XYZ file of C-alpha atoms in Angstrom:
553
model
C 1.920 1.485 13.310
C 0.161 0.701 10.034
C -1.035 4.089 9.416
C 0.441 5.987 6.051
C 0.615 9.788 7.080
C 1.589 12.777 5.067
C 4.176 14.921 4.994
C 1.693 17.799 7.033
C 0.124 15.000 8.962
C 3.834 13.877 10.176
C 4.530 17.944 11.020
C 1.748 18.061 12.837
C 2.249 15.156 15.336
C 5.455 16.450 15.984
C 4.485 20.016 16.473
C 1.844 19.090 18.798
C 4.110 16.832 21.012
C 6.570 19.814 20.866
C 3.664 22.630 22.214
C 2.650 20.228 24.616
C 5.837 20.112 26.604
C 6.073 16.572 26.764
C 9.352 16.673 24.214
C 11.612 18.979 22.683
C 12.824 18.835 18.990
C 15.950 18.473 20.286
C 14.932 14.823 22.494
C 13.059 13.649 18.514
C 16.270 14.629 16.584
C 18.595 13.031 19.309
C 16.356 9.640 19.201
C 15.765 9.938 15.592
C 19.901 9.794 15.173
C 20.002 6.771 17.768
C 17.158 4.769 16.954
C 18.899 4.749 12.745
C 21.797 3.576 14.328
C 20.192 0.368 15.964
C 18.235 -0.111 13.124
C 21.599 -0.178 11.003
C 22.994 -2.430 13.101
C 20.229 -4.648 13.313
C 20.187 -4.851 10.018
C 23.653 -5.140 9.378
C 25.031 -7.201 12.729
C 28.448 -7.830 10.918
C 29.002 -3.898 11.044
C 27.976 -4.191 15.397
C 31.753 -4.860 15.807
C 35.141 -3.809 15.431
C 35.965 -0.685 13.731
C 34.384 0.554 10.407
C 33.907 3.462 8.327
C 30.662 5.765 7.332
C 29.899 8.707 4.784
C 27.370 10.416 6.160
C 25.980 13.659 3.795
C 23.914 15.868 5.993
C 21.303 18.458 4.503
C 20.039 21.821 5.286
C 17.427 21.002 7.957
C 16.337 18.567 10.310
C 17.498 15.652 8.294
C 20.675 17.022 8.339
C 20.426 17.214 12.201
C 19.815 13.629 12.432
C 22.867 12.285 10.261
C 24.902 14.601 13.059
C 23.418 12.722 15.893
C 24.473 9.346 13.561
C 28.037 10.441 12.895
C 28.591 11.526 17.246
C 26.740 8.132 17.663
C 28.922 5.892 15.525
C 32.219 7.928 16.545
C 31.180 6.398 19.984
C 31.069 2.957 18.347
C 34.647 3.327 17.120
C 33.601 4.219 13.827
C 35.810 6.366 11.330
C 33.506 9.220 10.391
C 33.705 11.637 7.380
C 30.733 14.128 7.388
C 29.946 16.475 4.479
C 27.550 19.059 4.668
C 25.359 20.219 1.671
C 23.977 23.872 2.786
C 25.709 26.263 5.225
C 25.966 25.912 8.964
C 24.726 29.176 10.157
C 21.534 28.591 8.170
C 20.980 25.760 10.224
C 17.790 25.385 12.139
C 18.544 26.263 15.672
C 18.400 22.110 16.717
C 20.301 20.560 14.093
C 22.587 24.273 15.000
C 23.159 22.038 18.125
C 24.152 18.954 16.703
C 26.319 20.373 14.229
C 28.345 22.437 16.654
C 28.326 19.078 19.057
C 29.575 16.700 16.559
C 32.967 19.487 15.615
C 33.670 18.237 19.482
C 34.647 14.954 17.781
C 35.573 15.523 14.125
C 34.900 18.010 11.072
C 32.137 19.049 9.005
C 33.650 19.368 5.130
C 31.580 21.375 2.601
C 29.414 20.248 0.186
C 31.766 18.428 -2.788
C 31.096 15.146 -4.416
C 34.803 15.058 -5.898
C 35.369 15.108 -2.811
C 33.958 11.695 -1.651
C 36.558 9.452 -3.294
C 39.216 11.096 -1.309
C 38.073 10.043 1.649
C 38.711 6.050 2.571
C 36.170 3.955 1.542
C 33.038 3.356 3.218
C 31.096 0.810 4.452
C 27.823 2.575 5.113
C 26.621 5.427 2.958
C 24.045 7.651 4.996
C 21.855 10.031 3.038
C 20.536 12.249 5.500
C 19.684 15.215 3.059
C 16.339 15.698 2.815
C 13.081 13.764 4.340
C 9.518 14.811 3.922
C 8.299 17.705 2.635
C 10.470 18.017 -0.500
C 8.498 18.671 -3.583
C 10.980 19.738 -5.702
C 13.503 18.255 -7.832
C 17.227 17.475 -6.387
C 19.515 19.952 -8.056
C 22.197 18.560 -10.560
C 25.092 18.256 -8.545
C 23.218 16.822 -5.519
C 21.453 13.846 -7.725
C 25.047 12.938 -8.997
C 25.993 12.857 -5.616
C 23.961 11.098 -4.289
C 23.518 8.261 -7.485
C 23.941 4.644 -6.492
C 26.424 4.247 -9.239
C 28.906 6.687 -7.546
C 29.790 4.513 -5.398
C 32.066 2.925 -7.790
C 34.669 5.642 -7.658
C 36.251 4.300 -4.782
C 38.308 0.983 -5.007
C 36.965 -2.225 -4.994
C 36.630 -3.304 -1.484
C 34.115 -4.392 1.126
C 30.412 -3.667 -0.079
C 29.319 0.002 0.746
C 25.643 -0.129 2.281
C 23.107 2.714 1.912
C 21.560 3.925 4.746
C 18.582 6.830 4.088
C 17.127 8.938 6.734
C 13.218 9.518 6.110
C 13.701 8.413 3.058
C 16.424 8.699 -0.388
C 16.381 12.069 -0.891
C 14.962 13.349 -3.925
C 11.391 11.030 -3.280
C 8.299 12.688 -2.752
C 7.211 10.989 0.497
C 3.358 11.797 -0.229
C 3.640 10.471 -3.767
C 6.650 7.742 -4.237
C 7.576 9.966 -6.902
C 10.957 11.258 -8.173
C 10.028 14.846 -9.143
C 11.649 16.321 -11.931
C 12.056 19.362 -14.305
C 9.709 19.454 -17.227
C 9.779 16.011 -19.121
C 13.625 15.116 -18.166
C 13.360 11.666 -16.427
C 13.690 11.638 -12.634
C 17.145 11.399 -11.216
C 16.825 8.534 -9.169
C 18.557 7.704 -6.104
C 17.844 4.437 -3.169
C 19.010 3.224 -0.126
C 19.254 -0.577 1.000
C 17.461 0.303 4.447
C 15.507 3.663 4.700
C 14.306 4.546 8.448
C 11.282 6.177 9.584
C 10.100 7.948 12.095
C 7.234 7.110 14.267
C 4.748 6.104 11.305
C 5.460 4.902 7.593
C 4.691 7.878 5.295
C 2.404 7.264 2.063
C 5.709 7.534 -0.562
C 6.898 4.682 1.447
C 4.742 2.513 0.022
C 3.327 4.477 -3.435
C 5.051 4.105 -6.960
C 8.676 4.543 -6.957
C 8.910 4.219 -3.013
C 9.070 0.253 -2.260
C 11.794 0.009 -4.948
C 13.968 3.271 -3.959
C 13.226 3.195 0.126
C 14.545 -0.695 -0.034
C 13.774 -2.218 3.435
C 12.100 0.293 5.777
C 12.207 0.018 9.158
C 9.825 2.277 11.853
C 12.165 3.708 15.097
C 9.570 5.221 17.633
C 11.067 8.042 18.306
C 8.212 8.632 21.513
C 5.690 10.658 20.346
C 2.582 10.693 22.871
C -0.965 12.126 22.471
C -3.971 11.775 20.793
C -2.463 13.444 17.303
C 0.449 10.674 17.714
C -2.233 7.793 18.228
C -3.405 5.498 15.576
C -6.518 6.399 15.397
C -8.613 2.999 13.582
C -7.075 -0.381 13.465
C -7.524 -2.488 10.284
C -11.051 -4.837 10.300
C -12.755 -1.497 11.367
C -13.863 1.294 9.100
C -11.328 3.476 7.807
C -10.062 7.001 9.512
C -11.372 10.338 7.144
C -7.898 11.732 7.037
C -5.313 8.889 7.429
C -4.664 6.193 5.220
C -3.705 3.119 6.622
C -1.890 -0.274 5.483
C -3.458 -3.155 5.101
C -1.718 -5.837 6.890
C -2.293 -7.480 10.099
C -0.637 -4.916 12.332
C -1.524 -2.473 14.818
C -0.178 0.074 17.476
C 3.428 -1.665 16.075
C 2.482 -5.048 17.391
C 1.092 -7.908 15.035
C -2.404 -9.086 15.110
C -3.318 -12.731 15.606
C -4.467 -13.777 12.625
C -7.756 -15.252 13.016
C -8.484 -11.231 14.496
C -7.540 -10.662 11.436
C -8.062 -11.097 8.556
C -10.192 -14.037 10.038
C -12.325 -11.966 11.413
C -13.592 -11.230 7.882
C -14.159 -14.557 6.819
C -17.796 -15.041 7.793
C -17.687 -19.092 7.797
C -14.724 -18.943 10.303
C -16.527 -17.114 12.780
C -20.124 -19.332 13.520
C -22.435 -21.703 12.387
C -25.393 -21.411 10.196
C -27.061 -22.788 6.890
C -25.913 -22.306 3.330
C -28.482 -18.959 2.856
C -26.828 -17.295 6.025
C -23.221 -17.168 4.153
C -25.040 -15.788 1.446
C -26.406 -16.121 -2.333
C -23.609 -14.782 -5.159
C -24.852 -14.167 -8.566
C -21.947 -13.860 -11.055
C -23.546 -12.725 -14.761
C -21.406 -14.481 -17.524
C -20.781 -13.378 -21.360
C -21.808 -15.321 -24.329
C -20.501 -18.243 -25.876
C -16.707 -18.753 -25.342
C -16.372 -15.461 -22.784
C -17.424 -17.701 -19.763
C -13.761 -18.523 -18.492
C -13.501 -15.356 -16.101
C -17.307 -15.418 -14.862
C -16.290 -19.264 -13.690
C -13.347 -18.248 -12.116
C -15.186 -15.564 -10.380
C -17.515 -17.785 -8.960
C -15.380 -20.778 -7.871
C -13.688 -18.302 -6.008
C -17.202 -16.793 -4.383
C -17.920 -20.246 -3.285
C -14.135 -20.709 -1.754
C -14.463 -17.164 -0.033
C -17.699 -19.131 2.106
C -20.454 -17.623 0.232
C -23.659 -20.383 0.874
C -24.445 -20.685 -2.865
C -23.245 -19.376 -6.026
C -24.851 -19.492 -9.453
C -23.260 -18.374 -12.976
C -26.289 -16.467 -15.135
C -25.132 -17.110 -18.527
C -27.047 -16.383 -22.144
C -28.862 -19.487 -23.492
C -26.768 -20.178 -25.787
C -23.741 -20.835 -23.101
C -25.599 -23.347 -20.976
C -23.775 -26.180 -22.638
C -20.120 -24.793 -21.956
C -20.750 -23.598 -18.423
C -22.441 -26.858 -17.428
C -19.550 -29.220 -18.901
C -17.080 -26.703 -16.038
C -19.123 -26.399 -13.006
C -20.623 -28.633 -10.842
C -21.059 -27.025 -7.319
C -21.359 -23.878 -8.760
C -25.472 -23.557 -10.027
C -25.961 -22.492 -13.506
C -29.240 -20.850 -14.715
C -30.196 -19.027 -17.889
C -30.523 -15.335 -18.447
C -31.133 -13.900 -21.301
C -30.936 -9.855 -20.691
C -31.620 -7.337 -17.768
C -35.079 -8.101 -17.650
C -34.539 -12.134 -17.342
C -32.329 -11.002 -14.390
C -34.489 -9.332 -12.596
C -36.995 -11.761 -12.644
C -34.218 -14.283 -11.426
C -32.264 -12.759 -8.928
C -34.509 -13.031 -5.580
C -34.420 -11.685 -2.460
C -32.232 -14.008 -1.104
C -29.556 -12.918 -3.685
C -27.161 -11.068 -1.458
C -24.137 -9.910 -3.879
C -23.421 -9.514 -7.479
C -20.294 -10.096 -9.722
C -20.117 -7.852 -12.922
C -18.220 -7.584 -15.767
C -15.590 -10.831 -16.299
C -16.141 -11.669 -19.581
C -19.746 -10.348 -19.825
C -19.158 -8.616 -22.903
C -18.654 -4.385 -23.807
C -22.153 -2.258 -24.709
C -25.474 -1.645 -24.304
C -26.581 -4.832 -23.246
C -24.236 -5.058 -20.599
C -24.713 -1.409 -19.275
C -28.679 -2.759 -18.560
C -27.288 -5.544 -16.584
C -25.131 -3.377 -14.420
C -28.380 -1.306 -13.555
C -30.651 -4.217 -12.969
C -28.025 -5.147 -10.619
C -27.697 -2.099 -8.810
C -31.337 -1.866 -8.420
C -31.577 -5.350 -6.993
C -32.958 -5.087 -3.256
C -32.827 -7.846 -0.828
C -36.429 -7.630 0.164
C -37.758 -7.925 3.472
C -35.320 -10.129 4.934
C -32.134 -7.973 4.167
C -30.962 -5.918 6.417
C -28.636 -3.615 3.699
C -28.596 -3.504 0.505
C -26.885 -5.939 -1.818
C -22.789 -6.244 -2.510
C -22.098 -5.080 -5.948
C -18.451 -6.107 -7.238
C -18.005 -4.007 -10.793
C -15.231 -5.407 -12.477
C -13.912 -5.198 -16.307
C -16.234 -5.161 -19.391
C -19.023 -3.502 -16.539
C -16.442 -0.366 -16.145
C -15.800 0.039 -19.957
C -18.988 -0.139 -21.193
C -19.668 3.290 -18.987
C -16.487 4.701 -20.731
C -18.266 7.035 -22.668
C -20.677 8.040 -20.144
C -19.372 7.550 -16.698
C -21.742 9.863 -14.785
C -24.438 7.298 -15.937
C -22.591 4.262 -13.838
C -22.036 6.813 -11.141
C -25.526 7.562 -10.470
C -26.930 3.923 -10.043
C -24.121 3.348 -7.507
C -24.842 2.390 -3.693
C -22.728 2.573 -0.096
C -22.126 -1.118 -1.742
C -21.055 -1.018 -4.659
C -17.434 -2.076 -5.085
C -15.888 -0.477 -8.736
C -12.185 -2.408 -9.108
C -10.537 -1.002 -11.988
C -6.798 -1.350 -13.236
C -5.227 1.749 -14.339
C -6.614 1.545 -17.689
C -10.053 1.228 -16.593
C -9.716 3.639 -13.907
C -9.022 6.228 -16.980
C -11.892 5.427 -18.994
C -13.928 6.514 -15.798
C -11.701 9.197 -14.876
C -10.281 10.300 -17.294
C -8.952 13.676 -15.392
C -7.735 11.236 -12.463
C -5.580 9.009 -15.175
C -1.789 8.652 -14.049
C -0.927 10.920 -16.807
C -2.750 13.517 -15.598
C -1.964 13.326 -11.471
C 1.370 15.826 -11.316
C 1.762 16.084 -7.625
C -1.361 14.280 -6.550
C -0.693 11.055 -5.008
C -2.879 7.516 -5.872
C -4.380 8.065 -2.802
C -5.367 11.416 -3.525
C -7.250 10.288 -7.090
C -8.816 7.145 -5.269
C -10.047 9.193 -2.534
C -11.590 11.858 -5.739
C -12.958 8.831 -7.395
C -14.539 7.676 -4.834
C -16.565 10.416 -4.332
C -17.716 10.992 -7.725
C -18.845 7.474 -7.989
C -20.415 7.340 -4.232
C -18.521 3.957 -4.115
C -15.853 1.766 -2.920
C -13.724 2.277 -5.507
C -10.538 -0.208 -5.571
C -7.843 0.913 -8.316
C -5.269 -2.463 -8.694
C -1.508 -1.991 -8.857
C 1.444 -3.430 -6.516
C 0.381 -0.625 -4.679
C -3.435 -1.184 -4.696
C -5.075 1.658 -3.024
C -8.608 1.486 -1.726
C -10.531 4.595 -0.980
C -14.636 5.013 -0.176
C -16.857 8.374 0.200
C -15.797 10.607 2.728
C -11.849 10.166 2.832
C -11.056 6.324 4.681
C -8.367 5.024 2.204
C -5.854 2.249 2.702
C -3.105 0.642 0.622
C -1.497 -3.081 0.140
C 1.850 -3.454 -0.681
C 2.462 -6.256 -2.850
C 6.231 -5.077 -2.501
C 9.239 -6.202 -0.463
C 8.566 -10.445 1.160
C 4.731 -9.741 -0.197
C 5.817 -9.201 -3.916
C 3.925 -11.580 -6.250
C 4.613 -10.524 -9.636
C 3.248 -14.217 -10.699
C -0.487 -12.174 -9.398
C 0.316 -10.437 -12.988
C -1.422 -13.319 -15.028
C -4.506 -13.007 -16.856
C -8.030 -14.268 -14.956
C -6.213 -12.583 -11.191
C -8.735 -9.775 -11.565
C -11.676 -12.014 -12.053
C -10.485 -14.150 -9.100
C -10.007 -10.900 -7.099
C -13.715 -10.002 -7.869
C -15.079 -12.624 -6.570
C -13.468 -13.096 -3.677
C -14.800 -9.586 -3.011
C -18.447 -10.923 -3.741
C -17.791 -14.343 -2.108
C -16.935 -12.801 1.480
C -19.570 -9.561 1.297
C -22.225 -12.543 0.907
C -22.922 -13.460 4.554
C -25.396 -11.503 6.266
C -22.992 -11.211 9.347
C -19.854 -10.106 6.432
C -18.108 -6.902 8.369
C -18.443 -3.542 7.047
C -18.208 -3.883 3.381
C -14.724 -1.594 3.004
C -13.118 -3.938 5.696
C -14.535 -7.077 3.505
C -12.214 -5.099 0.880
C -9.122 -5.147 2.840
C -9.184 -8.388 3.721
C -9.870 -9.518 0.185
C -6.634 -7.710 -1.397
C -4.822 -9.245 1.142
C -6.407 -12.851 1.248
C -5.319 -12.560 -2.908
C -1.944 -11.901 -2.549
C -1.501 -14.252 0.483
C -3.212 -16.942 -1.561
C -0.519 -15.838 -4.936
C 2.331 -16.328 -2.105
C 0.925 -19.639 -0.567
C 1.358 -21.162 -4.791
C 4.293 -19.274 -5.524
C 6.243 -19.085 -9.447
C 4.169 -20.443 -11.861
C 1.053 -19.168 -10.919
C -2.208 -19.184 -13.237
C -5.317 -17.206 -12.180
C -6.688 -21.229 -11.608
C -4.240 -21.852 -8.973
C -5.551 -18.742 -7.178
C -9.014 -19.964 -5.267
C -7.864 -23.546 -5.096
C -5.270 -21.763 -2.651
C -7.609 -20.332 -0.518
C -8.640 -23.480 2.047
C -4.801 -23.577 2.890
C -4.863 -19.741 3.732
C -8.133 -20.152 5.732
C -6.118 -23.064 8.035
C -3.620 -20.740 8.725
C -5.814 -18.508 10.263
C -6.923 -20.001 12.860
C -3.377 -21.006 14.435
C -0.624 -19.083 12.319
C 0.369 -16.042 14.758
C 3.224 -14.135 12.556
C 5.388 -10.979 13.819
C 5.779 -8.572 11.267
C 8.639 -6.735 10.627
C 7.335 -3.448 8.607
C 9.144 -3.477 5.296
């Protein structure tokens, strides 16, 4: 399931399976307890047999009713089992009540006390089954000691302890992938090597802090029926309002063949056709010596399958442009009004902003380009990819940019040019709001696509649909973090929205984030923004054969 859900969202699916009849909260917790268990020993086969040991710190609620469904579950394994509780039992809700009283059939419940810990024999799996979702507020004192990766070097040296979280190391804001903490003290951090979930991956699993504390994350369906349990709108269609999804090829927990998707999304892998029905990209270049990123921009157009790409440069940088590009067409444009007169109606997208140069002149460009219309033989109005100097040079007067903007325009801003535009939505002024939550604001006020980069890049349009990738865990690329990898991102955003058959433009999005990082992966160390679209023909072949399961992680 590739949807990202709340904390509420989660809450609700379960209380609506629960009112139904169809389950109890007793049936989740006991297959919530289970399913960790399998997915421990999945992970960990060596720990499948013989005898071992576990730790297993239960909290005050639900959580804590799962890690006393773990600790019956691995006594029936053979497992040594030393349970601590942090809360008190008769405050218990009434099911983990249950769970508590049934695990005392088989061994003891100590109270809450980290000194504790190093009494008992070492471990070899550390469950944190304190708190899940919903927590908001920081861990107190002696709980974040407690629960610190670094404690588990007061035991003797012996065989390597393994950290097992339940919803998710408690302490993390699962809406956020924050570490919430008092005032301007930095976070208490705690992390788990495998951190399972329940039914759907939660935003925090795959925000901020949460790749790097959550570790691998594994999904046990725990059952959950209904239409509140379903996922509602797989990826390579437009986006749910209310629920974010991942984007990877995934859906309903089963992998998508990947020429459903992304190939789906790659116009010139899906027909036939001449070179003006994959489109006409325009990418508008800077002066003399700025051309570098507009030519990287457009190579990569061309790559993506547009039919024909042309760089618009200033007179004066004919010269330089025409010694670097030969399939790529080259015309002169002096200003806006040069543009306009240029840019026909068989111009289908527009890349603005690498290199082009901060100001005035620059600003008149992006609203030539916005008022560009495709004429009489466009069916929807053209693809406008914003990237760079075209965000700053609105910096002092965003609402200006914003009201020029069309269903497609594209804005993809890093964090620092995301502040410039929104300055209210800037990471130092979020508190409790998640990325999602300030995308999904921005993209109102700009009545855009609005793309804001990051290894968790989170895509959001007008009206709610959102979606994240995850350049974390076997997708990390931190080669991607080279200069020119925003340009190339820009236009491969331009190069697939060309065709006149490209998919809804926020799906186009999607698979353009991904295709990036896939191409970053396909190079490898060493990367240079260059590399990037030279990658792309390899990715493309793998679409059409490469069928890979993914493991959610």
């Amino acid at each position: 399931m590739t949807e990202l859900l709340t904390s509420a969202q989660m809450r609700a699916v379960e209380t609506a399976a629960i009112e139904s009849g169809a389950v109890t909260g007793l049936q989740l917790m006991e297959r919530a307890g289970r399913g960790a268990v399998v997915a421990a020993l999945q992970t960990w086969p060596e720990l499948s047999k013989g005898a071992h040991r576990a730790l297993i710190l239960c909290g005050p609620g639900n959580n804590g009713g799962d890690g006393f469904v773990i600790a019956r579950r691995l006594h029936d394994l053979g497992w040594a089992v030393d349970v601590f509780l942090f809360g008190v039992a008769e405050k218990l809700p009434a099911d983990a009540r249950v769970n508590h009283d049934l695990w005392m059939q088989f061994g003891t419940v100590n109270s809450f006390d980290p000194a504790a810990f190093s009494q008992c024999d070492r471990p070899e799996l550390f469950v944190d089954a304190v708190f899940g979702t919903g927590l908001t507020r920081p861990l107190p004192d002696e709980l974040a000691t407690a629960l610190d990766p670094r404690m588990m070097g007061n035991w003797p040296r012996g065989p390597a302890i393994r950290r097992l979280a339940i919803d998710c190391p408690s302490g993390l804001n699962l809406d956020t992938g924050t570490m919430p903490s008092e005032d301007f003290d930095p976070p208490r951090l705690n992390s788990a090597h495998l951190t399972v979930s329940f039914h759907a991956l939660k935003m925090g699993h795959k925000l901020a802090l949460g790749p790097t504390l959550c570790g691998t994350v594994k999904v046990v369906d725990i059952g959950l029926q209904g239409e509140a349990a379903s996922e509602r709108h797989m990826v390579g269609t437009p986006p749910d309002p209310q629920r974010a999804r991942l984007v990877t090829p995934e859906f309903a927990h089963r992998p998508l063949p990947r020429h459903i998707w992304p190939g789906a999304m790659v116009a010139k892998l899906r027909g036939k056709g001449h070179k003006y029905d994959y489109g006409h990209v325009m990418v508008l270049a800077g002066g003399v010596g700025q051309g570098g990123a507009a030519r990287l921009a457009a190579r990569t157009g061309l790559r993506a399958g547009a039919g024909l790409v042309t760089v618009l440069c200033p007179p004066s940088a004919l010269q330089e442009n025409a010694c670097h590009l030969d399939a790529v067409m080259l015309k002169a444009s002096a200003d806006a009004e040069a543009f306009t007169r240029i840019a026909d109606d068989r111009v289908t997208s527009l890349c603005l902003g690498p290199g082009l140069g901060v100001g005035p002149d620059t600003r008149a460009l992006v609203g030539a380009a916005l008022a560009h219309k495709g004429g009489d033989r466009a069916w929807r109005e053209t693809a406008v990819v914003l990237d760079a100097d075209a965000l700053t040079s609105f910096t002092e007067d965003p609402d200006a940019l914003f009201n020029m903007t069309h269903k497609r325009t594209v804005l993809t801003p890093h964090e620092g040019e995301f502040a410039r535009l929104f300055p209210d939505l800037a990471q130092s002024k979020r508190a409790s709001r998640s990325k999602i939550d300030v995308v999904r604001d921005a993209a109102n006020r700009a009545g855009c696509i609005v793309l804001l980069k990051g290894e968790d890049t989170v895509i959001a349009q007008p009206g709610g649909g959102a979606s994240v990738h995850s350049a974390t865990g076997p997708r990390a690329v931190p080669w991607l973090a080279t200069a020119g990898a925003g340009d190339v991102l820009a236009g491969l955003i331009a190069g697939l929205a060309a065709p006149g058959t490209a998919p809804d433009l926020f799906c186009v999005v999607e698979a353009a984030i991904w295709l990036h990082c896939e191409a970053a992966l396909a190079f490898g160390p060493g990367l240079i923004a260059e590399d990037l679209p030279e990658m792309l023909p390899k990715v493309f072949a793998s679409l059409g054969t490469q069928e890979t399961s993914y493991e959610v992680s």
